[in-house]
Amino acid sequence: MRILIVNDDGIYSPGILALAQVASEFGDVIIVAPDMERSSTGHAVTHSRPLSYRRTAIAGFDAFRVDGTPADCVAVGSSILNKADVVLSGVNLGYNLGNSMWHSGTLAGAKQAALMGSRGIALSAPSSTVDVDFEPLKPHFARTLQLLLPDVGLPLVNVNFPLAPRGSLWTRQSVRHYDGQVVPVKDPMGRQLYWFTVVPMEETEEGTDRWAIERGLISITPLRLDLTDGPALQRMQQQLRDAEPNVPKM
Ligand code: MN
């Protein structure tokens, strides 16, 4: 099995090394990751300038650092590998739960794999002011890969690990609105700057990714690329049929 590993924290993140070490027990690993942190860059791709990449030494792994986004790295890695069997993105330093999935570069790496007809698995762990010790989490990474690496018809999966997991739960994405306030601060020269902040406005719903993490469980969420709101589509189609009965039925 050819496993391509990407992330959005940058190629020198301890999370990507821990993931590569565990994944190498399951197949041939190649690391292709951004040369600097690209967290919260979402699913951006670089199309108005060329990309470049360089081979780099990461603890004995075949690794390349790219001056691009996580999604760029999947494209570059797929061309180096002539398509990977699976793309693992992470392990991110920080959860990617609920609303974070819309901003996450980690998840974008996995999504890019799914868009290119491969499979993508995003993996995230808590962030901390000191580097997270991944050693105790490695057996949990291994068990999760054992579950998800075989092709069981899941093109895109988002996994979040609490610090000390006591089990796993299949979950759905939580939808929690946040205030998105832009908070003014002053720099040391007295100039005005602004921070984008995320303060949740609602409680956590049962059965969601965040609900699992709050209970010390590994959250595994199967995702799809189709964002269509199925019930809304049906409702609006019905409304149109009622208003204009002569419109051809779809
Ligand atoms: Mn990140």
PDB file of C-alpha atoms and ligand atoms in Angstrom:
ATOM      1  CA  MET A   1       0.000   0.000   0.000  1.00  0.00           C
ATOM      2  CA  ARG A   2       1.359   3.430  -1.012  1.00  0.00           C
ATOM      3  CA  ILE A   3       0.603   5.952   1.706  1.00  0.00           C
ATOM      4  CA  LEU A   4       1.025   9.681   1.087  1.00  0.00           C
ATOM      5  CA  ILE A   5       1.288  11.786   4.234  1.00  0.00           C
ATOM      6  CA  VAL A   6       0.552  15.522   4.301  1.00  0.00           C
ATOM      7  CA  ASN A   7      -0.355  18.080   6.943  1.00  0.00           C
ATOM      8  CA  ASP A   8      -1.015  21.783   7.382  1.00  0.00           C
ATOM      9  CA  ASP A   9       1.318  22.409  10.347  1.00  0.00           C
ATOM     10  CA  GLY A  10       4.388  22.189   8.120  1.00  0.00           C
ATOM     11  CA  ILE A  11       6.769  19.348   7.355  1.00  0.00           C
ATOM     12  CA  TYR A  12       8.774  19.746  10.583  1.00  0.00           C
ATOM     13  CA  SER A  13       5.755  19.294  12.875  1.00  0.00           C
ATOM     14  CA  PRO A  14       6.076  16.467  15.434  1.00  0.00           C
ATOM     15  CA  GLY A  15       2.564  15.327  14.449  1.00  0.00           C
ATOM     16  CA  ILE A  16       3.516  14.377  10.906  1.00  0.00           C
ATOM     17  CA  LEU A  17       6.543  12.407  12.108  1.00  0.00           C
ATOM     18  CA  ALA A  18       4.457  10.444  14.633  1.00  0.00           C
ATOM     19  CA  LEU A  19       1.931   9.635  11.903  1.00  0.00           C
ATOM     20  CA  ALA A  20       4.637   8.558   9.454  1.00  0.00           C
ATOM     21  CA  GLN A  21       6.207   6.288  12.066  1.00  0.00           C
ATOM     22  CA  VAL A  22       2.900   4.528  12.730  1.00  0.00           C
ATOM     23  CA  ALA A  23       1.776   4.438   9.077  1.00  0.00           C
ATOM     24  CA  SER A  24       5.061   2.844   7.961  1.00  0.00           C
ATOM     25  CA  GLU A  25       3.910  -0.342   9.732  1.00  0.00           C
ATOM     26  CA  PHE A  26       1.073  -0.543   7.179  1.00  0.00           C
ATOM     27  CA  GLY A  27       2.754   0.344   3.865  1.00  0.00           C
ATOM     28  CA  ASP A  28       5.279   2.455   1.968  1.00  0.00           C
ATOM     29  CA  VAL A  29       5.226   5.997   3.276  1.00  0.00           C
ATOM     30  CA  ILE A  30       6.156   9.197   1.495  1.00  0.00           C
ATOM     31  CA  ILE A  31       5.829  12.597   3.170  1.00  0.00           C
ATOM     32  CA  VAL A  32       4.922  15.649   1.079  1.00  0.00           C
ATOM     33  CA  ALA A  33       4.060  18.656   3.210  1.00  0.00           C
ATOM     34  CA  PRO A  34       4.131  22.460   3.259  1.00  0.00           C
ATOM     35  CA  ASP A  35       7.499  24.086   4.021  1.00  0.00           C
ATOM     36  CA  MET A  36       5.802  26.290   6.642  1.00  0.00           C
ATOM     37  CA  GLU A  37       2.651  26.253   8.731  1.00  0.00           C
ATOM     38  CA  ARG A  38      -0.522  26.537   6.654  1.00  0.00           C
ATOM     39  CA  SER A  39      -3.152  26.001   9.347  1.00  0.00           C
ATOM     40  CA  SER A  40      -6.624  27.391   8.583  1.00  0.00           C
ATOM     41  CA  THR A  41      -5.830  27.852   4.901  1.00  0.00           C
ATOM     42  CA  GLY A  42      -8.736  25.569   4.037  1.00  0.00           C
ATOM     43  CA  HIS A  43      -8.836  24.007   0.595  1.00  0.00           C
ATOM     44  CA  ALA A  44      -6.848  26.681  -1.260  1.00  0.00           C
ATOM     45  CA  VAL A  45      -4.756  25.608  -4.237  1.00  0.00           C
ATOM     46  CA  THR A  46      -1.962  27.577  -5.897  1.00  0.00           C
ATOM     47  CA  HIS A  47      -2.813  28.325  -9.509  1.00  0.00           C
ATOM     48  CA  SER A  48      -1.375  31.767 -10.264  1.00  0.00           C
ATOM     49  CA  ARG A  49       2.297  30.870  -9.755  1.00  0.00           C
ATOM     50  CA  PRO A  50       4.350  27.696 -10.175  1.00  0.00           C
ATOM     51  CA  LEU A  51       5.047  25.336  -7.274  1.00  0.00           C
ATOM     52  CA  SER A  52       8.450  24.092  -6.228  1.00  0.00           C
ATOM     53  CA  TYR A  53       9.478  21.284  -3.908  1.00  0.00           C
ATOM     54  CA  ARG A  54      12.702  19.967  -2.424  1.00  0.00           C
ATOM     55  CA  ARG A  55      13.688  16.642  -0.963  1.00  0.00           C
ATOM     56  CA  THR A  56      14.266  16.963   2.781  1.00  0.00           C
ATOM     57  CA  ALA A  57      15.447  14.597   5.495  1.00  0.00           C
ATOM     58  CA  ILE A  58      12.752  13.574   7.990  1.00  0.00           C
ATOM     59  CA  ALA A  59      13.975  10.749  10.246  1.00  0.00           C
ATOM     60  CA  GLY A  60      14.788   8.379   7.403  1.00  0.00           C
ATOM     61  CA  PHE A  61      11.517   8.919   5.504  1.00  0.00           C
ATOM     62  CA  ASP A  62      11.222   9.856   1.862  1.00  0.00           C
ATOM     63  CA  ALA A  63      10.086  13.453   2.299  1.00  0.00           C
ATOM     64  CA  PHE A  64       9.525  16.592   0.225  1.00  0.00           C
ATOM     65  CA  ARG A  65       8.755  20.119   1.376  1.00  0.00           C
ATOM     66  CA  VAL A  66       6.520  22.194  -0.899  1.00  0.00           C
ATOM     67  CA  ASP A  67       6.018  25.956  -1.087  1.00  0.00           C
ATOM     68  CA  GLY A  68       2.291  25.403  -1.305  1.00  0.00           C
ATOM     69  CA  THR A  69      -0.904  24.531   0.523  1.00  0.00           C
ATOM     70  CA  PRO A  70      -1.927  21.127   1.913  1.00  0.00           C
ATOM     71  CA  ALA A  71      -4.093  20.528  -1.188  1.00  0.00           C
ATOM     72  CA  ASP A  72      -1.100  21.432  -3.414  1.00  0.00           C
ATOM     73  CA  CYS A  73       0.963  18.872  -1.485  1.00  0.00           C
ATOM     74  CA  VAL A  74      -1.532  16.112  -2.275  1.00  0.00           C
ATOM     75  CA  ALA A  75      -1.357  16.990  -5.980  1.00  0.00           C
ATOM     76  CA  VAL A  76       2.464  17.101  -5.903  1.00  0.00           C
ATOM     77  CA  GLY A  77       2.676  13.904  -3.845  1.00  0.00           C
ATOM     78  CA  SER A  78       0.271  12.094  -6.151  1.00  0.00           C
ATOM     79  CA  SER A  79       2.400  13.010  -9.155  1.00  0.00           C
ATOM     80  CA  ILE A  80       5.600  11.853  -7.409  1.00  0.00           C
ATOM     81  CA  LEU A  81       3.931   8.584  -6.375  1.00  0.00           C
ATOM     82  CA  ASN A  82       1.864   8.205  -9.553  1.00  0.00           C
ATOM     83  CA  LYS A  83      -1.238   8.208  -7.308  1.00  0.00           C
ATOM     84  CA  ALA A  84      -1.288   7.087  -3.696  1.00  0.00           C
ATOM     85  CA  ASP A  85      -3.634   4.381  -2.442  1.00  0.00           C
ATOM     86  CA  VAL A  86      -4.537   6.579   0.493  1.00  0.00           C
ATOM     87  CA  VAL A  87      -3.656  10.038   1.803  1.00  0.00           C
ATOM     88  CA  LEU A  88      -3.253  10.601   5.546  1.00  0.00           C
ATOM     89  CA  SER A  89      -3.359  14.240   6.651  1.00  0.00           C
ATOM     90  CA  GLY A  90      -1.998  15.200  10.068  1.00  0.00           C
ATOM     91  CA  VAL A  91      -1.625  14.522  12.830  1.00  0.00           C
ATOM     92  CA  ASN A  92      -2.735  18.098  13.333  1.00  0.00           C
ATOM     93  CA  LEU A  93      -1.784  19.981  16.485  1.00  0.00           C
ATOM     94  CA  GLY A  94      -5.328  20.999  17.376  1.00  0.00           C
ATOM     95  CA  TYR A  95      -8.767  19.442  16.943  1.00  0.00           C
ATOM     96  CA  ASN A  96     -10.691  19.727  13.710  1.00  0.00           C
ATOM     97  CA  LEU A  97     -14.256  19.422  14.969  1.00  0.00           C
ATOM     98  CA  GLY A  98     -17.496  20.810  13.577  1.00  0.00           C
ATOM     99  CA  ASN A  99     -17.035  24.321  12.211  1.00  0.00           C
ATOM    100  CA  SER A 100     -13.244  23.855  12.059  1.00  0.00           C
ATOM    101  CA  MET A 101     -13.755  21.476   9.164  1.00  0.00           C
ATOM    102  CA  TRP A 102     -14.665  24.453   6.970  1.00  0.00           C
ATOM    103  CA  HIS A 103     -11.352  26.199   7.706  1.00  0.00           C
ATOM    104  CA  SER A 104      -9.022  23.254   8.177  1.00  0.00           C
ATOM    105  CA  GLY A 105      -6.020  22.718   5.922  1.00  0.00           C
ATOM    106  CA  THR A 106      -5.632  19.263   7.475  1.00  0.00           C
ATOM    107  CA  LEU A 107      -9.054  18.186   6.306  1.00  0.00           C
ATOM    108  CA  ALA A 108      -8.424  19.862   2.924  1.00  0.00           C
ATOM    109  CA  GLY A 109      -5.482  17.501   2.370  1.00  0.00           C
ATOM    110  CA  ALA A 110      -7.804  14.535   2.850  1.00  0.00           C
ATOM    111  CA  LYS A 111     -10.545  16.153   0.740  1.00  0.00           C
ATOM    112  CA  GLN A 112      -8.090  16.748  -2.103  1.00  0.00           C
ATOM    113  CA  ALA A 113      -7.335  13.022  -2.119  1.00  0.00           C
ATOM    114  CA  ALA A 114     -11.051  12.234  -2.368  1.00  0.00           C
ATOM    115  CA  LEU A 115     -11.458  14.836  -5.151  1.00  0.00           C
ATOM    116  CA  MET A 116      -8.692  13.105  -7.104  1.00  0.00           C
ATOM    117  CA  GLY A 117     -10.442   9.748  -6.829  1.00  0.00           C
ATOM    118  CA  SER A 118      -8.289   8.402  -4.012  1.00  0.00           C
ATOM    119  CA  ARG A 119      -9.113   8.179  -0.300  1.00  0.00           C
ATOM    120  CA  GLY A 120      -8.311  10.676   2.425  1.00  0.00           C
ATOM    121  CA  ILE A 121      -8.153  10.400   6.195  1.00  0.00           C
ATOM    122  CA  ALA A 122      -7.630  13.522   8.340  1.00  0.00           C
ATOM    123  CA  LEU A 123      -6.208  13.025  11.841  1.00  0.00           C
ATOM    124  CA  SER A 124      -6.090  15.621  14.618  1.00  0.00           C
ATOM    125  CA  ALA A 125      -5.074  15.754  18.268  1.00  0.00           C
ATOM    126  CA  PRO A 126      -5.264  18.492  20.918  1.00  0.00           C
ATOM    127  CA  SER A 127      -2.898  21.425  20.757  1.00  0.00           C
ATOM    128  CA  SER A 128      -0.899  22.503  23.752  1.00  0.00           C
ATOM    129  CA  THR A 129       1.508  25.250  24.738  1.00  0.00           C
ATOM    130  CA  VAL A 130       4.201  22.582  24.963  1.00  0.00           C
ATOM    131  CA  ASP A 131       4.715  19.935  22.279  1.00  0.00           C
ATOM    132  CA  VAL A 132       2.233  17.075  22.646  1.00  0.00           C
ATOM    133  CA  ASP A 133       3.857  13.764  23.553  1.00  0.00           C
ATOM    134  CA  PHE A 134       2.600  11.504  20.770  1.00  0.00           C
ATOM    135  CA  GLU A 135       4.062   8.277  22.210  1.00  0.00           C
ATOM    136  CA  PRO A 136       0.969   7.372  24.291  1.00  0.00           C
ATOM    137  CA  LEU A 137      -1.265   8.147  21.305  1.00  0.00           C
ATOM    138  CA  LYS A 138       0.643   6.006  18.801  1.00  0.00           C
ATOM    139  CA  PRO A 139      -1.159   2.710  19.685  1.00  0.00           C
ATOM    140  CA  HIS A 140      -4.461   4.579  19.136  1.00  0.00           C
ATOM    141  CA  PHE A 141      -3.230   5.885  15.766  1.00  0.00           C
ATOM    142  CA  ALA A 142      -2.282   2.305  14.839  1.00  0.00           C
ATOM    143  CA  ARG A 143      -5.664   0.853  15.852  1.00  0.00           C
ATOM    144  CA  THR A 144      -7.489   3.574  13.920  1.00  0.00           C
ATOM    145  CA  LEU A 145      -5.384   2.998  10.797  1.00  0.00           C
ATOM    146  CA  GLN A 146      -6.037  -0.727  11.111  1.00  0.00           C
ATOM    147  CA  LEU A 147      -9.745   0.096  11.004  1.00  0.00           C
ATOM    148  CA  LEU A 148      -9.653   2.709   8.233  1.00  0.00           C
ATOM    149  CA  LEU A 149      -6.796   1.757   5.893  1.00  0.00           C
ATOM    150  CA  PRO A 150      -8.577  -1.243   4.307  1.00  0.00           C
ATOM    151  CA  ASP A 151     -10.802   0.021   1.476  1.00  0.00           C
ATOM    152  CA  VAL A 152     -14.245  -0.249   3.086  1.00  0.00           C
ATOM    153  CA  GLY A 153     -15.953   2.309   0.841  1.00  0.00           C
ATOM    154  CA  LEU A 154     -15.176   5.421   2.888  1.00  0.00           C
ATOM    155  CA  PRO A 155     -13.561   8.003   0.583  1.00  0.00           C
ATOM    156  CA  LEU A 156     -13.199  10.676   3.261  1.00  0.00           C
ATOM    157  CA  VAL A 157     -12.935  10.347   7.038  1.00  0.00           C
ATOM    158  CA  ASN A 158     -12.197  12.891   9.771  1.00  0.00           C
ATOM    159  CA  VAL A 159     -10.648  11.511  12.968  1.00  0.00           C
ATOM    160  CA  ASN A 160      -9.984  13.401  16.228  1.00  0.00           C
ATOM    161  CA  PHE A 161      -8.054  11.916  19.147  1.00  0.00           C
ATOM    162  CA  PRO A 162      -8.428  13.121  22.742  1.00  0.00           C
ATOM    163  CA  LEU A 163      -5.255  13.088  24.846  1.00  0.00           C
ATOM    164  CA  ALA A 164      -6.081   9.834  26.652  1.00  0.00           C
ATOM    165  CA  PRO A 165      -8.665   7.938  24.555  1.00  0.00           C
ATOM    166  CA  ARG A 166     -10.911   5.399  26.309  1.00  0.00           C
ATOM    167  CA  GLY A 167     -12.593   4.139  23.117  1.00  0.00           C
ATOM    168  CA  SER A 168     -13.896   5.197  19.710  1.00  0.00           C
ATOM    169  CA  LEU A 169     -17.209   6.473  18.434  1.00  0.00           C
ATOM    170  CA  TRP A 170     -18.587   6.926  14.907  1.00  0.00           C
ATOM    171  CA  THR A 171     -19.946  10.456  14.924  1.00  0.00           C
ATOM    172  CA  ARG A 172     -21.535  13.137  12.775  1.00  0.00           C
ATOM    173  CA  GLN A 173     -20.141  16.615  12.272  1.00  0.00           C
ATOM    174  CA  SER A 174     -21.302  19.061  14.913  1.00  0.00           C
ATOM    175  CA  VAL A 175     -22.793  22.272  13.605  1.00  0.00           C
ATOM    176  CA  ARG A 176     -22.188  25.001  16.122  1.00  0.00           C
ATOM    177  CA  HIS A 177     -22.306  28.658  15.234  1.00  0.00           C
ATOM    178  CA  TYR A 178     -19.604  30.983  16.538  1.00  0.00           C
ATOM    179  CA  ASP A 179     -19.467  34.717  16.934  1.00  0.00           C
ATOM    180  CA  GLY A 180     -16.418  35.361  14.694  1.00  0.00           C
ATOM    181  CA  GLN A 181     -15.650  38.636  16.476  1.00  0.00           C
ATOM    182  CA  VAL A 182     -12.728  40.719  15.243  1.00  0.00           C
ATOM    183  CA  VAL A 183     -11.017  41.940  18.402  1.00  0.00           C
ATOM    184  CA  PRO A 184      -8.805  45.075  18.265  1.00  0.00           C
ATOM    185  CA  VAL A 185      -5.364  45.063  19.924  1.00  0.00           C
ATOM    186  CA  LYS A 186      -2.374  47.406  19.799  1.00  0.00           C
ATOM    187  CA  ASP A 187       1.104  46.340  18.642  1.00  0.00           C
ATOM    188  CA  PRO A 188       4.232  47.511  20.604  1.00  0.00           C
ATOM    189  CA  MET A 189       4.370  50.621  18.397  1.00  0.00           C
ATOM    190  CA  GLY A 190       0.805  51.536  19.283  1.00  0.00           C
ATOM    191  CA  ARG A 191      -0.604  50.614  15.894  1.00  0.00           C
ATOM    192  CA  GLN A 192      -4.048  49.062  15.653  1.00  0.00           C
ATOM    193  CA  LEU A 193      -4.251  45.347  14.819  1.00  0.00           C
ATOM    194  CA  TYR A 194      -7.145  42.896  14.789  1.00  0.00           C
ATOM    195  CA  TRP A 195      -7.543  39.223  15.774  1.00  0.00           C
ATOM    196  CA  PHE A 196     -10.233  36.978  14.308  1.00  0.00           C
ATOM    197  CA  THR A 197     -11.687  35.058  17.259  1.00  0.00           C
ATOM    198  CA  VAL A 198     -13.946  32.023  17.508  1.00  0.00           C
ATOM    199  CA  VAL A 199     -16.273  31.853  20.526  1.00  0.00           C
ATOM    200  CA  PRO A 200     -18.965  29.160  20.271  1.00  0.00           C
ATOM    201  CA  MET A 201     -22.567  30.284  20.684  1.00  0.00           C
ATOM    202  CA  GLU A 202     -24.261  26.930  21.276  1.00  0.00           C
ATOM    203  CA  GLU A 203     -23.996  23.761  23.340  1.00  0.00           C
ATOM    204  CA  THR A 204     -22.603  20.501  21.953  1.00  0.00           C
ATOM    205  CA  GLU A 205     -25.131  18.120  20.411  1.00  0.00           C
ATOM    206  CA  GLU A 206     -25.192  14.433  21.364  1.00  0.00           C
ATOM    207  CA  GLY A 207     -23.624  12.020  18.895  1.00  0.00           C
ATOM    208  CA  THR A 208     -21.411  14.638  17.292  1.00  0.00           C
ATOM    209  CA  ASP A 209     -17.631  14.750  16.933  1.00  0.00           C
ATOM    210  CA  ARG A 210     -17.290  17.328  19.708  1.00  0.00           C
ATOM    211  CA  TRP A 211     -19.582  15.316  21.988  1.00  0.00           C
ATOM    212  CA  ALA A 212     -17.297  12.268  21.604  1.00  0.00           C
ATOM    213  CA  ILE A 213     -14.133  14.257  22.327  1.00  0.00           C
ATOM    214  CA  GLU A 214     -15.696  15.800  25.445  1.00  0.00           C
ATOM    215  CA  ARG A 215     -16.212  12.212  26.684  1.00  0.00           C
ATOM    216  CA  GLY A 216     -12.627  11.095  26.001  1.00  0.00           C
ATOM    217  CA  LEU A 217     -13.558   9.097  22.895  1.00  0.00           C
ATOM    218  CA  ILE A 218     -11.826   9.059  19.525  1.00  0.00           C
ATOM    219  CA  SER A 219     -14.261  10.664  17.095  1.00  0.00           C
ATOM    220  CA  ILE A 220     -14.480   9.110  13.611  1.00  0.00           C
ATOM    221  CA  THR A 221     -16.701  10.982  11.159  1.00  0.00           C
ATOM    222  CA  PRO A 222     -17.367   9.703   7.630  1.00  0.00           C
ATOM    223  CA  LEU A 223     -17.723  12.670   5.241  1.00  0.00           C
ATOM    224  CA  ARG A 224     -18.768  13.191   1.644  1.00  0.00           C
ATOM    225  CA  LEU A 225     -17.898  15.735  -1.017  1.00  0.00           C
ATOM    226  CA  ASP A 226     -21.539  16.458  -1.892  1.00  0.00           C
ATOM    227  CA  LEU A 227     -22.621  19.516   0.123  1.00  0.00           C
ATOM    228  CA  THR A 228     -26.156  19.518  -1.293  1.00  0.00           C
ATOM    229  CA  ASP A 229     -28.897  19.904   1.321  1.00  0.00           C
ATOM    230  CA  GLY A 230     -31.076  16.954   0.194  1.00  0.00           C
ATOM    231  CA  PRO A 231     -34.264  17.761   2.168  1.00  0.00           C
ATOM    232  CA  ALA A 232     -34.061  21.448   1.159  1.00  0.00           C
ATOM    233  CA  LEU A 233     -33.635  20.462  -2.479  1.00  0.00           C
ATOM    234  CA  GLN A 234     -36.720  18.221  -2.343  1.00  0.00           C
ATOM    235  CA  ARG A 235     -38.733  20.904  -0.553  1.00  0.00           C
ATOM    236  CA  MET A 236     -37.882  23.569  -3.110  1.00  0.00           C
ATOM    237  CA  GLN A 237     -38.506  21.238  -6.048  1.00  0.00           C
ATOM    238  CA  GLN A 238     -41.915  20.396  -4.588  1.00  0.00           C
ATOM    239  CA  GLN A 239     -42.668  24.097  -4.064  1.00  0.00           C
ATOM    240  CA  LEU A 240     -41.836  24.771  -7.703  1.00  0.00           C
ATOM    241  CA  ARG A 241     -44.003  21.862  -8.899  1.00  0.00           C
ATOM    242  CA  ASP A 242     -46.928  23.168  -6.801  1.00  0.00           C
ATOM    243  CA  ALA A 243     -46.514  26.737  -8.088  1.00  0.00           C
ATOM    244  CA  GLU A 244     -45.934  25.772 -11.691  1.00  0.00           C
ATOM    245  CA  PRO A 245     -47.556  22.381 -12.367  1.00  0.00           C
ATOM    246  CA  ASN A 246     -46.653  22.574 -16.074  1.00  0.00           C
ATOM    247  CA  VAL A 247     -42.884  22.689 -15.417  1.00  0.00           C
ATOM    248  CA  PRO A 248     -41.397  19.308 -16.491  1.00  0.00           C
ATOM    249  CA  LYS A 249     -40.851  17.023 -13.473  1.00  0.00           C
ATOM    250  CA  MET A 250     -37.277  16.200 -12.487  1.00  0.00           C
TER     251      MET A 250
HETATM  252 MN    MN B   1      -2.729  22.825  11.705  1.00  0.00          MN
END
